[in-house]
Coordinates of C-alpha atoms in Angstrom, one line a residue:
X1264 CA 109.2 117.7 103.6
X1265 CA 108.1 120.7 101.4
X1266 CA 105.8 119.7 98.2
X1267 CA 105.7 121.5 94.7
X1268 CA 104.4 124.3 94.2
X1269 CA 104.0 124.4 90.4
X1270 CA 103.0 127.3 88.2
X1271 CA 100.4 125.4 85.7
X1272 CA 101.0 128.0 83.0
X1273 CA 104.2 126.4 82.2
X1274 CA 102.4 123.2 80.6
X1275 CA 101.4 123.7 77.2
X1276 CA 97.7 124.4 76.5
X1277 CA 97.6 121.3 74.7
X1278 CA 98.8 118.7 77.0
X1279 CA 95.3 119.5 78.9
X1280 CA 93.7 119.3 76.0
X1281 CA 95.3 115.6 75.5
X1282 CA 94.6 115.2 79.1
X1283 CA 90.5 116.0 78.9
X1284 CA 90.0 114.4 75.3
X1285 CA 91.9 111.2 77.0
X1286 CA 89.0 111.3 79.4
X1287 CA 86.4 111.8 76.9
X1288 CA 87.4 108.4 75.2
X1289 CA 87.2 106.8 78.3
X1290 CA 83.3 107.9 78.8
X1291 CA 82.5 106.1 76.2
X1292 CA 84.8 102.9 76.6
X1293 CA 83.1 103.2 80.3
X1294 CA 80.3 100.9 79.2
X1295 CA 81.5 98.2 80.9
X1296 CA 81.1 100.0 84.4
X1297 CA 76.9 99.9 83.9
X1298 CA 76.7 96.1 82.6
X1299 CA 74.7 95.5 86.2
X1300 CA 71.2 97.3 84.1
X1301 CA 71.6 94.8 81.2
X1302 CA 72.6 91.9 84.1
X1303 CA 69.5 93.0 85.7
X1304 CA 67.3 92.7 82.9
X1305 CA 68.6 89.7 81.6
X1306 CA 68.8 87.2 84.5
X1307 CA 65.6 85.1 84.9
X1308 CA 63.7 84.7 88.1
X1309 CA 60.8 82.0 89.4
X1310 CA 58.5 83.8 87.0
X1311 CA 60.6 83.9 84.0
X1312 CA 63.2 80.8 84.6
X1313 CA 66.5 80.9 82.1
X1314 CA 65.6 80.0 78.5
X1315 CA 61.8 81.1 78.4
X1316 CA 61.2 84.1 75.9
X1317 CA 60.9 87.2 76.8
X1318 CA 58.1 89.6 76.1
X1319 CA 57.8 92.8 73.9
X1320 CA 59.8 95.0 73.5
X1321 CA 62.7 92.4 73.8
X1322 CA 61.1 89.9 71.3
X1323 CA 63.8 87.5 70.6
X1324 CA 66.0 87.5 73.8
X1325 CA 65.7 84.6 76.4
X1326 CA 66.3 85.0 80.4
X1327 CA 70.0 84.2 81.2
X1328 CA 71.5 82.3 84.9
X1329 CA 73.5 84.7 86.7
X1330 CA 76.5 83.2 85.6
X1331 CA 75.6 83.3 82.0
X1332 CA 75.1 87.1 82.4
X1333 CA 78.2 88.1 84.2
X1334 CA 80.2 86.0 81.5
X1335 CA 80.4 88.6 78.8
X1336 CA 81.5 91.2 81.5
X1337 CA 83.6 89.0 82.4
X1338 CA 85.0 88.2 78.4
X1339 CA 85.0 91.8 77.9
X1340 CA 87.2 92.5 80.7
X1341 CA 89.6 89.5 80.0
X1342 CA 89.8 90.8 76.4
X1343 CA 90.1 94.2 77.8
X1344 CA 93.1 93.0 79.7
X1345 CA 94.9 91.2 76.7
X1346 CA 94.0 93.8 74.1
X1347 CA 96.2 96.6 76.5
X1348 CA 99.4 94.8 75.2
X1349 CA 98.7 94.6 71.2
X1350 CA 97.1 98.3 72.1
X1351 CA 100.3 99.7 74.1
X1352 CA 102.5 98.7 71.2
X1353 CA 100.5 100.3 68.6
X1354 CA 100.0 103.7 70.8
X1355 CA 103.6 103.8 71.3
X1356 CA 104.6 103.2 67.3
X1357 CA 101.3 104.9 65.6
X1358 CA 100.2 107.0 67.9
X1359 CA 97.2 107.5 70.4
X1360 CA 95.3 108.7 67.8
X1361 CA 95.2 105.2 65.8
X1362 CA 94.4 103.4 68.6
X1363 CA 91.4 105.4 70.1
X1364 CA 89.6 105.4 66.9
X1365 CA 90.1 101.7 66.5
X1366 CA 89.4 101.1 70.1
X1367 CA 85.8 103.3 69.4
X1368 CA 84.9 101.7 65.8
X1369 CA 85.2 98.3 67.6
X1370 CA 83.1 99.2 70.3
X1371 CA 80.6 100.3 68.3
X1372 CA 80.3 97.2 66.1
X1373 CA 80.4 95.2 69.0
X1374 CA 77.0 96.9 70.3
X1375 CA 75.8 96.7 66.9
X1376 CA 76.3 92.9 66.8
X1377 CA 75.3 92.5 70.4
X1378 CA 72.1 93.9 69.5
X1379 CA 71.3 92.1 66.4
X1380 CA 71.8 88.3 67.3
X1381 CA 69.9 88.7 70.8
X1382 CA 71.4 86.1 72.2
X1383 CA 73.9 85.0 75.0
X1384 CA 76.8 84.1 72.0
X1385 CA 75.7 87.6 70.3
X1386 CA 77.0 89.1 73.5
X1387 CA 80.2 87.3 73.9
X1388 CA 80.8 88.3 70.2
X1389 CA 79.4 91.2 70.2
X1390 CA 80.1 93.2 74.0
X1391 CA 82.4 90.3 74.9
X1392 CA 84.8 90.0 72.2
X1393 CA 84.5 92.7 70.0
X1394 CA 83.7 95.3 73.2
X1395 CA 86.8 94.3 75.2
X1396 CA 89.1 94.6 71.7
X1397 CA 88.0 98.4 71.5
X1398 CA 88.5 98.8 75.4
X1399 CA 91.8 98.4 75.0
X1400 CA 92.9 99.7 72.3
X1401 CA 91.1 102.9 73.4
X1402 CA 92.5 102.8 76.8
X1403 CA 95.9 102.2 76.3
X1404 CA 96.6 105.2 73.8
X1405 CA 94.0 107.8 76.2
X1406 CA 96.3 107.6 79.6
X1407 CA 99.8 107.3 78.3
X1408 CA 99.7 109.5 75.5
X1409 CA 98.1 112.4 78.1
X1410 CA 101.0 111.2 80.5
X1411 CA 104.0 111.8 78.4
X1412 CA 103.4 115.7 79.0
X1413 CA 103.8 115.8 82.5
X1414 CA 106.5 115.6 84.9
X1415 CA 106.7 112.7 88.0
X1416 CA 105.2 114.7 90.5
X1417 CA 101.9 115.1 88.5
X1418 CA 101.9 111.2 86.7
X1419 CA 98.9 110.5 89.8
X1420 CA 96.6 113.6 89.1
X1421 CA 97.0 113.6 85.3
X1422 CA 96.5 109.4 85.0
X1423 CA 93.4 110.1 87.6
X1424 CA 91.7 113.0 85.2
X1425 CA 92.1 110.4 82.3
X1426 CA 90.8 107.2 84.0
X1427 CA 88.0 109.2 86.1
X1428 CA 86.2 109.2 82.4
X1429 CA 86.3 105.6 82.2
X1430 CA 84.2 105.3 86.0
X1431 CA 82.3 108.3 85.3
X1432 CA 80.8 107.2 82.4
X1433 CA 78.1 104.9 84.6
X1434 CA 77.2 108.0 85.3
X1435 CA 75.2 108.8 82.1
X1436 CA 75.2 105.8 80.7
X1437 CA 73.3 103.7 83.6
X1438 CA 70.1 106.0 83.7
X1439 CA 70.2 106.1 79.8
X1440 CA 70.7 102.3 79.3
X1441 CA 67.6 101.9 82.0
X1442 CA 65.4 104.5 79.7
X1443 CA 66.5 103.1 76.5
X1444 CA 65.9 99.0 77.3
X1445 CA 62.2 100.3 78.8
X1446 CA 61.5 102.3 75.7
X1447 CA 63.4 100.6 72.9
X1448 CA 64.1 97.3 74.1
X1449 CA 67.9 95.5 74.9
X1450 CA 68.8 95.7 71.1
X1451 CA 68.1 99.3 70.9
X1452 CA 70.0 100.4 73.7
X1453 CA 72.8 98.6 71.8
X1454 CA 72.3 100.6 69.1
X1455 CA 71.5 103.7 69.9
X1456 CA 75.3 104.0 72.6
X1457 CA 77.0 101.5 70.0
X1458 CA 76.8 105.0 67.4
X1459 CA 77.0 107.5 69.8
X1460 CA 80.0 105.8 70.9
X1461 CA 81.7 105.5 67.5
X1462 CA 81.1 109.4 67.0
X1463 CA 82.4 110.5 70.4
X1464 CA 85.3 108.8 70.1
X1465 CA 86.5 109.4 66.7
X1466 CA 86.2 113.2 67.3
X1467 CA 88.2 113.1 70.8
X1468 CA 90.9 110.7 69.4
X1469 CA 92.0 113.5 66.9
X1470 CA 93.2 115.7 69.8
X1471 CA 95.6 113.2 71.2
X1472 CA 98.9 113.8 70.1
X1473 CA 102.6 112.5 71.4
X1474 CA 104.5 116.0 72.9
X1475 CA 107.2 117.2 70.4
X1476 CA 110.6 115.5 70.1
X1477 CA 112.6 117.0 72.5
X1478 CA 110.3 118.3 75.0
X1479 CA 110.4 118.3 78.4
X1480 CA 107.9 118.7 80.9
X1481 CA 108.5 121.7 83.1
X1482 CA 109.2 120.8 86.7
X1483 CA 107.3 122.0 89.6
X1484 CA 108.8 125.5 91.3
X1485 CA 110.6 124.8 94.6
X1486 CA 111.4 121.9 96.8
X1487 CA 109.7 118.3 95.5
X1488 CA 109.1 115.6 97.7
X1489 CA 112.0 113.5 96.6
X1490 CA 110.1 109.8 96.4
X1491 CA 107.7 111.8 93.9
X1492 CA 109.9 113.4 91.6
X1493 CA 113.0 111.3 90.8
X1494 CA 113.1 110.2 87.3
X1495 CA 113.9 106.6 86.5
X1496 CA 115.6 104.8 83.1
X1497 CA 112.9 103.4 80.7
X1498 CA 113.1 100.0 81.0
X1499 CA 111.8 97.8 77.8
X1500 CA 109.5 95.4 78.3
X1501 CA 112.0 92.1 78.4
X1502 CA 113.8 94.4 81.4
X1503 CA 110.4 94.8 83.3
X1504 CA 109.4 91.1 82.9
X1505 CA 112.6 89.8 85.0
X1506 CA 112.1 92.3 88.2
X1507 CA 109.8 91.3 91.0
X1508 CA 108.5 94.7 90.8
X1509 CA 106.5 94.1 87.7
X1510 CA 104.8 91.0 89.1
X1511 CA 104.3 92.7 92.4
X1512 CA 102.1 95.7 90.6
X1513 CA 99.8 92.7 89.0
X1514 CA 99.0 91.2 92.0
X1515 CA 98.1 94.4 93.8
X1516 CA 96.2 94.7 90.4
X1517 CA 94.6 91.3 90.8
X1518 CA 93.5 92.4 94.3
X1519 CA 92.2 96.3 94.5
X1520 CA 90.8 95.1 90.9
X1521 CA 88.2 92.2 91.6
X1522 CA 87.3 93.7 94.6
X1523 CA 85.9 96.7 92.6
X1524 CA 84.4 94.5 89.8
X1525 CA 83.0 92.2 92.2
X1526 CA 80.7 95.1 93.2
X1527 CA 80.0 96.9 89.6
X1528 CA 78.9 93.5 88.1
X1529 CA 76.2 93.3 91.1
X1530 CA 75.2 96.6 92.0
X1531 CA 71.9 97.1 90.7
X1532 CA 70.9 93.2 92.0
X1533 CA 72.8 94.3 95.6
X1534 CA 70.3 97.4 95.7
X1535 CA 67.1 95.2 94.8
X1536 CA 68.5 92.2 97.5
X1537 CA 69.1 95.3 100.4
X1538 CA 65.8 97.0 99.5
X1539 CA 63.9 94.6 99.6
X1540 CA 60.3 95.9 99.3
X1541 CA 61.3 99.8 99.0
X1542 CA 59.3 100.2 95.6
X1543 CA 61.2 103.1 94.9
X1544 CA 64.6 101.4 94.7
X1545 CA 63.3 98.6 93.0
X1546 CA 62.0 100.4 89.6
X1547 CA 65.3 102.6 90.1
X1548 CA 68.2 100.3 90.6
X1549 CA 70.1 102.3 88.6
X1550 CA 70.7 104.7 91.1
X1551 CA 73.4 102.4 92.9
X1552 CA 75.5 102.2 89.4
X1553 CA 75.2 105.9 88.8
X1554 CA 76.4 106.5 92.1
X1555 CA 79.0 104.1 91.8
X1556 CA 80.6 105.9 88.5
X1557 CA 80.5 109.3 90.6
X1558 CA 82.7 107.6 93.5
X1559 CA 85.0 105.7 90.8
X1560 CA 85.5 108.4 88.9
X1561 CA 86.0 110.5 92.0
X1562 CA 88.4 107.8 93.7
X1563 CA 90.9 108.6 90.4
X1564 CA 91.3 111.6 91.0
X1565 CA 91.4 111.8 94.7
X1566 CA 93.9 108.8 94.8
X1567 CA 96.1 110.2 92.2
X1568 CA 96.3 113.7 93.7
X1569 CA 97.2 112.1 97.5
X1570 CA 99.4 109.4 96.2
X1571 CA 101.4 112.4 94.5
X1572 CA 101.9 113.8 98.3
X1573 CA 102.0 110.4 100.2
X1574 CA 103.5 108.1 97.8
X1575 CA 101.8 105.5 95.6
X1576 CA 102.5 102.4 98.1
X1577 CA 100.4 104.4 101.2
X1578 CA 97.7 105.6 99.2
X1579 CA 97.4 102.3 98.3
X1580 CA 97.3 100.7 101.5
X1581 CA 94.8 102.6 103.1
X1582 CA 92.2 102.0 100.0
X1583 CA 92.8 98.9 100.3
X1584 CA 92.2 98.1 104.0
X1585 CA 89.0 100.2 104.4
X1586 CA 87.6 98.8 101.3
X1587 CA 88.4 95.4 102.6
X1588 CA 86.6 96.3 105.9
X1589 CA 83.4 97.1 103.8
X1590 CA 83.8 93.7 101.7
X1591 CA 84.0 91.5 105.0
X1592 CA 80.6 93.5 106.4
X1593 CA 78.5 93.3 103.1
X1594 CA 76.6 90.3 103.9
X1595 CA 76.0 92.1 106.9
X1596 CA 74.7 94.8 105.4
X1597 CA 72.4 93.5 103.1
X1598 CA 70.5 91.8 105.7
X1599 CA 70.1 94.3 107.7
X1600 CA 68.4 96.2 104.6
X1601 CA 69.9 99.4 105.4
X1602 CA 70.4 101.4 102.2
X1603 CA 72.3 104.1 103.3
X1604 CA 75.1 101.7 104.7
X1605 CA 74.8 99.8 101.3
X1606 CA 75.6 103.1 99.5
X1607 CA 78.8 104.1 102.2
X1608 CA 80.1 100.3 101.5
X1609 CA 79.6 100.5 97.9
X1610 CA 81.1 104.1 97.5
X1611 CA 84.1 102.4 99.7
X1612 CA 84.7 99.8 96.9
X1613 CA 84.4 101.9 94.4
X1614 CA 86.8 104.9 95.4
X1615 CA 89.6 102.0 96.5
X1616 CA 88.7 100.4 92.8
X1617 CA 88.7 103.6 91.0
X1618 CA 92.2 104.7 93.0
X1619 CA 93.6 101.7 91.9
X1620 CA 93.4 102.8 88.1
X1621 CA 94.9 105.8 88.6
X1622 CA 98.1 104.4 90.6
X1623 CA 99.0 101.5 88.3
X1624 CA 99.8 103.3 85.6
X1625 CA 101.5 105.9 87.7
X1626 CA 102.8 103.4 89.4
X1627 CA 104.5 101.6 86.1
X1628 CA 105.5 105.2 84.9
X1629 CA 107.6 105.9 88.3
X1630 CA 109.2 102.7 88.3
X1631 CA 109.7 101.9 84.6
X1632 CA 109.8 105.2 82.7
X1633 CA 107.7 107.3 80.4
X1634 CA 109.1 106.3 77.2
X1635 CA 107.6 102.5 76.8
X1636 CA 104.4 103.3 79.1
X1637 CA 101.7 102.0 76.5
X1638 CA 103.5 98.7 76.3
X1639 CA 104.5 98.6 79.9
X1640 CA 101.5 99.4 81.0
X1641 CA 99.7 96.7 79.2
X1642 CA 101.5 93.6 81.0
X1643 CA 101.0 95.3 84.1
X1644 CA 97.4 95.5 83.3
X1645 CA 97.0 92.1 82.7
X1646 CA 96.4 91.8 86.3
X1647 CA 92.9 93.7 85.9
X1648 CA 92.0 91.5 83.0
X1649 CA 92.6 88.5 85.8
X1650 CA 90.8 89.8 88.2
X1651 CA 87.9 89.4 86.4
X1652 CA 87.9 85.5 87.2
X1653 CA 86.2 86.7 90.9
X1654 CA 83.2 88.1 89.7
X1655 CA 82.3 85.0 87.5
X1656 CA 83.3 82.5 90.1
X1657 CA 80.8 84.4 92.6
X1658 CA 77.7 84.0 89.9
X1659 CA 78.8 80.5 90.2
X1660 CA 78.6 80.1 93.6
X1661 CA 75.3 82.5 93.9
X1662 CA 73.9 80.3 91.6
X1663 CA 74.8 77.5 93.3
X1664 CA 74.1 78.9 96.8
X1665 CA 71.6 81.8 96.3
X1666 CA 73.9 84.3 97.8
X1667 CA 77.1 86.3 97.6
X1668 CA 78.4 86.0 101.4
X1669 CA 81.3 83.8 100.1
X1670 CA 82.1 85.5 97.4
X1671 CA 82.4 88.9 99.7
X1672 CA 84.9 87.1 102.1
X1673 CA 87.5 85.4 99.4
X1674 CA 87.3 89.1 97.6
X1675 CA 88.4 90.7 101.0
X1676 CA 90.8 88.1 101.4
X1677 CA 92.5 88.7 98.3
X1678 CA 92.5 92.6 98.3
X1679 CA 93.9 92.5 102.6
X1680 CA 96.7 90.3 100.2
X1681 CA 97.7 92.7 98.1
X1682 CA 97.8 95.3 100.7
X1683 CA 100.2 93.7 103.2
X1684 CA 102.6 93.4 99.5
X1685 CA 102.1 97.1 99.2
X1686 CA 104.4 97.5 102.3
X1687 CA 107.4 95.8 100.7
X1688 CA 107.1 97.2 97.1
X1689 CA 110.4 99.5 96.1
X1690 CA 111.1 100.9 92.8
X1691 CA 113.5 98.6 91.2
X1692 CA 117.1 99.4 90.5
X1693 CA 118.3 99.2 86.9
X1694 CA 121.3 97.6 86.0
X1695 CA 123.9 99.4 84.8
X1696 CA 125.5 98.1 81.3
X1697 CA 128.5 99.3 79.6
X1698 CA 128.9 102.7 78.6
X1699 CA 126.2 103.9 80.7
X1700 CA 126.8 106.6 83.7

């Protein structure tokens, strides 16, 4: 079937603007996407076991367990998850603009308090707590608000632009972290991003703006495939919550979702294990988390702009499988010490994680409407704040083991899961009530 061929000069100038300050919020709320340099610094070792000091310029801090440094990634995420709801509702009555620069003051005070207690309940507080409240109430206003100026048949490639901030932002922020904890120390690294955070973000949050009543984005010139483009009712939250649709999408969130954060909370420690003795990779473990925000980042877009051709379900499928492939050869991989296969595995998760960003909310915008998207989208993205239970269970187990090999195979399980639902999900049919045609 024929696909769109869409003159872009009928969308206003300033939905793109919407669209890229959307995904300048989302480079700073990206923080969360380079935890694995703090993990990294703070987990202790034979030579420095959990609770012993550590030594200048990190006077203060102690050495974590693994599982004590993957739980405020983990808090902030679960926060993150929760904080989409409360967020949704105040992006769709206030305004994206309210929420972004509350999601990026909070941020920034939760670096700031991160930093100056130096200690494993400072950063639950602090990055846990405080982080994941900014996270989403920044994220829910960036996507939907950019979102609402586009038409169906571009809901995958606009949602990707947004969200490819949020993975890009290990990008930068990895390599400065690394510089900034060798030079200034974990509480100045806090610092230093916590403000440049709060002054990105308040800036970009004043361009993000709701289209004018009555507008209507311009549909694409010629023939559309018909899956793509049909416009559904919006559904209210209370409708959503009693189709199996809506519980479908969380699950496939649960799954593409831990898969992906299963690998961002230990890539710089999955370099280090594969490298073994390369001296190079060791001082520069950062280079597996920068690399990983270029894929996700790259996997947003990508997936959005095939689901738009393909359909959301099949883009979704084939993430998944390959990057369940990958998960089920990792402890493979790692033992043979071959870095280049570590990176094509990694780059794997990471594209199927960073695709699945950009399809849920497209995803809840084809099935439940434009109009309630903030709100919608936060139940739906409770499934991401779940997911985050994967990742702490497996610094359980490697603490308890010493490795990751089970936690590789229950993540594969989980995200093959998801997949096989992907072949039965529909868009749901509304009900028709009295006086409606």
């Amino acid at each position: 079937m024929e696909l769109e061929t869409e003159d872009a000069t009928q969308v206003p100038a300033k939905a793109w603007g919407v669209t890229f300050a959307g995904t300048a919020v989302n480079l700073c709320l990206g923080i969360l996407y380079a935890w694995s340099i703090w993990k990294g610094k703070l987990v202790g070792d034979k030579a420095h076991p959990p609770g012993s000091a550590m030594a200048a310029p990190n006077e203060g801090w102690t050495y974590l367990t693994d599982a004590q440094a993957t739980s405020a990634y983990a808090v902030c995420g679960m926060i993150f998850a929760l904080m989409m709801i409360p967020g949704g509702r105040i992006q769709d009555r206030w305004g994206p603009r309210t929420g972004a620069t509350l999601g990026g003051l909070c941020l920034a005070a939760g670096c700031l308090l991160a930093g100056a207690m130096k200690s494993y309940v400072g950063l639950l507080l602090g990055f846990g707590v405080l982080g994941g409240i900014g996270m989403g109430f920044g994220y829910a206003a960036a996507t939907p608000a950019a979102v609402k100026w586009f038409g169906p048949h571009r809901r995958g490639l606009v949602a990707g632009i947004v969200v490819a901030g949020y993975g890009a932002a290990a990008i930068y922020i990895a390599p400065l972290a690394k510089s900034m904890i060798a030079h200034h120390g974990i509480s100045g690294s806090f610092y230093g991003l916590g403000l440049l955070f709060a002054a990105v973000v308040v800036v970009a949050s004043s361009f993000l703006v709701f289209p004018p009543a009555g507008y209507v984005p311009p549909p694409p010139k010629g023939p559309v495939r018909a899956k793509a483009a049909t416009n559904t009712a919006d559904w209210s939250v209370s409708e959503m919550l009693q189709t199996w649709q809506f519980y479908a999408l969380v699950f496939m969130f649960i799954g593409a979702a831990q898969s992906g954060l299963l690998v961002i909370a230990n890539a710089a420690p999955l370099l280090n294990a594969t490298a073994g003795g390369l001296a190079f990779f060791a001082a520069n473990a950062w280079l597996l988390a920068s690399y990983g925000g270029l894929v996700n980042a790259s996997g947003r877009v990508g997936t959005g702009f095939y689901s738009d051709v393909i359909g959301r379900s099949n883009a979704y499928l084939i993430n998944a499988v390959v990057s369940a492939t990958c998960l089920f050869l990792m402890p493979r991989i790692i033992a043979s010490g071959s870095v280049p296969m570590l990176f094509l595995a990694v780059g794997v998760a990471y594209w199927q994680y960073g695709g699945a960003l950009a399809l849920m909310p497209a995803f809840t915008a084809d099935f439940f409407g434009p109009k309630n998207l903030g709100t919608n989208y936060g139940f739906v993205f409770l499934g991401w704040g779940i997911a985050f239970f994967v990742p702490q269970l497996a610094g359980i187990l490697k603490d308890a083991t010493g490795g990751l090999d089970a936690a590789f195979t229950l993540s594969g399980l989980l995200l093959l899961a998801a997949a096989i639902l992907s072949l039965f999900l529909r868009r749901p049919e509304r009900p028709t009530t009295a006086g409606e045609v």
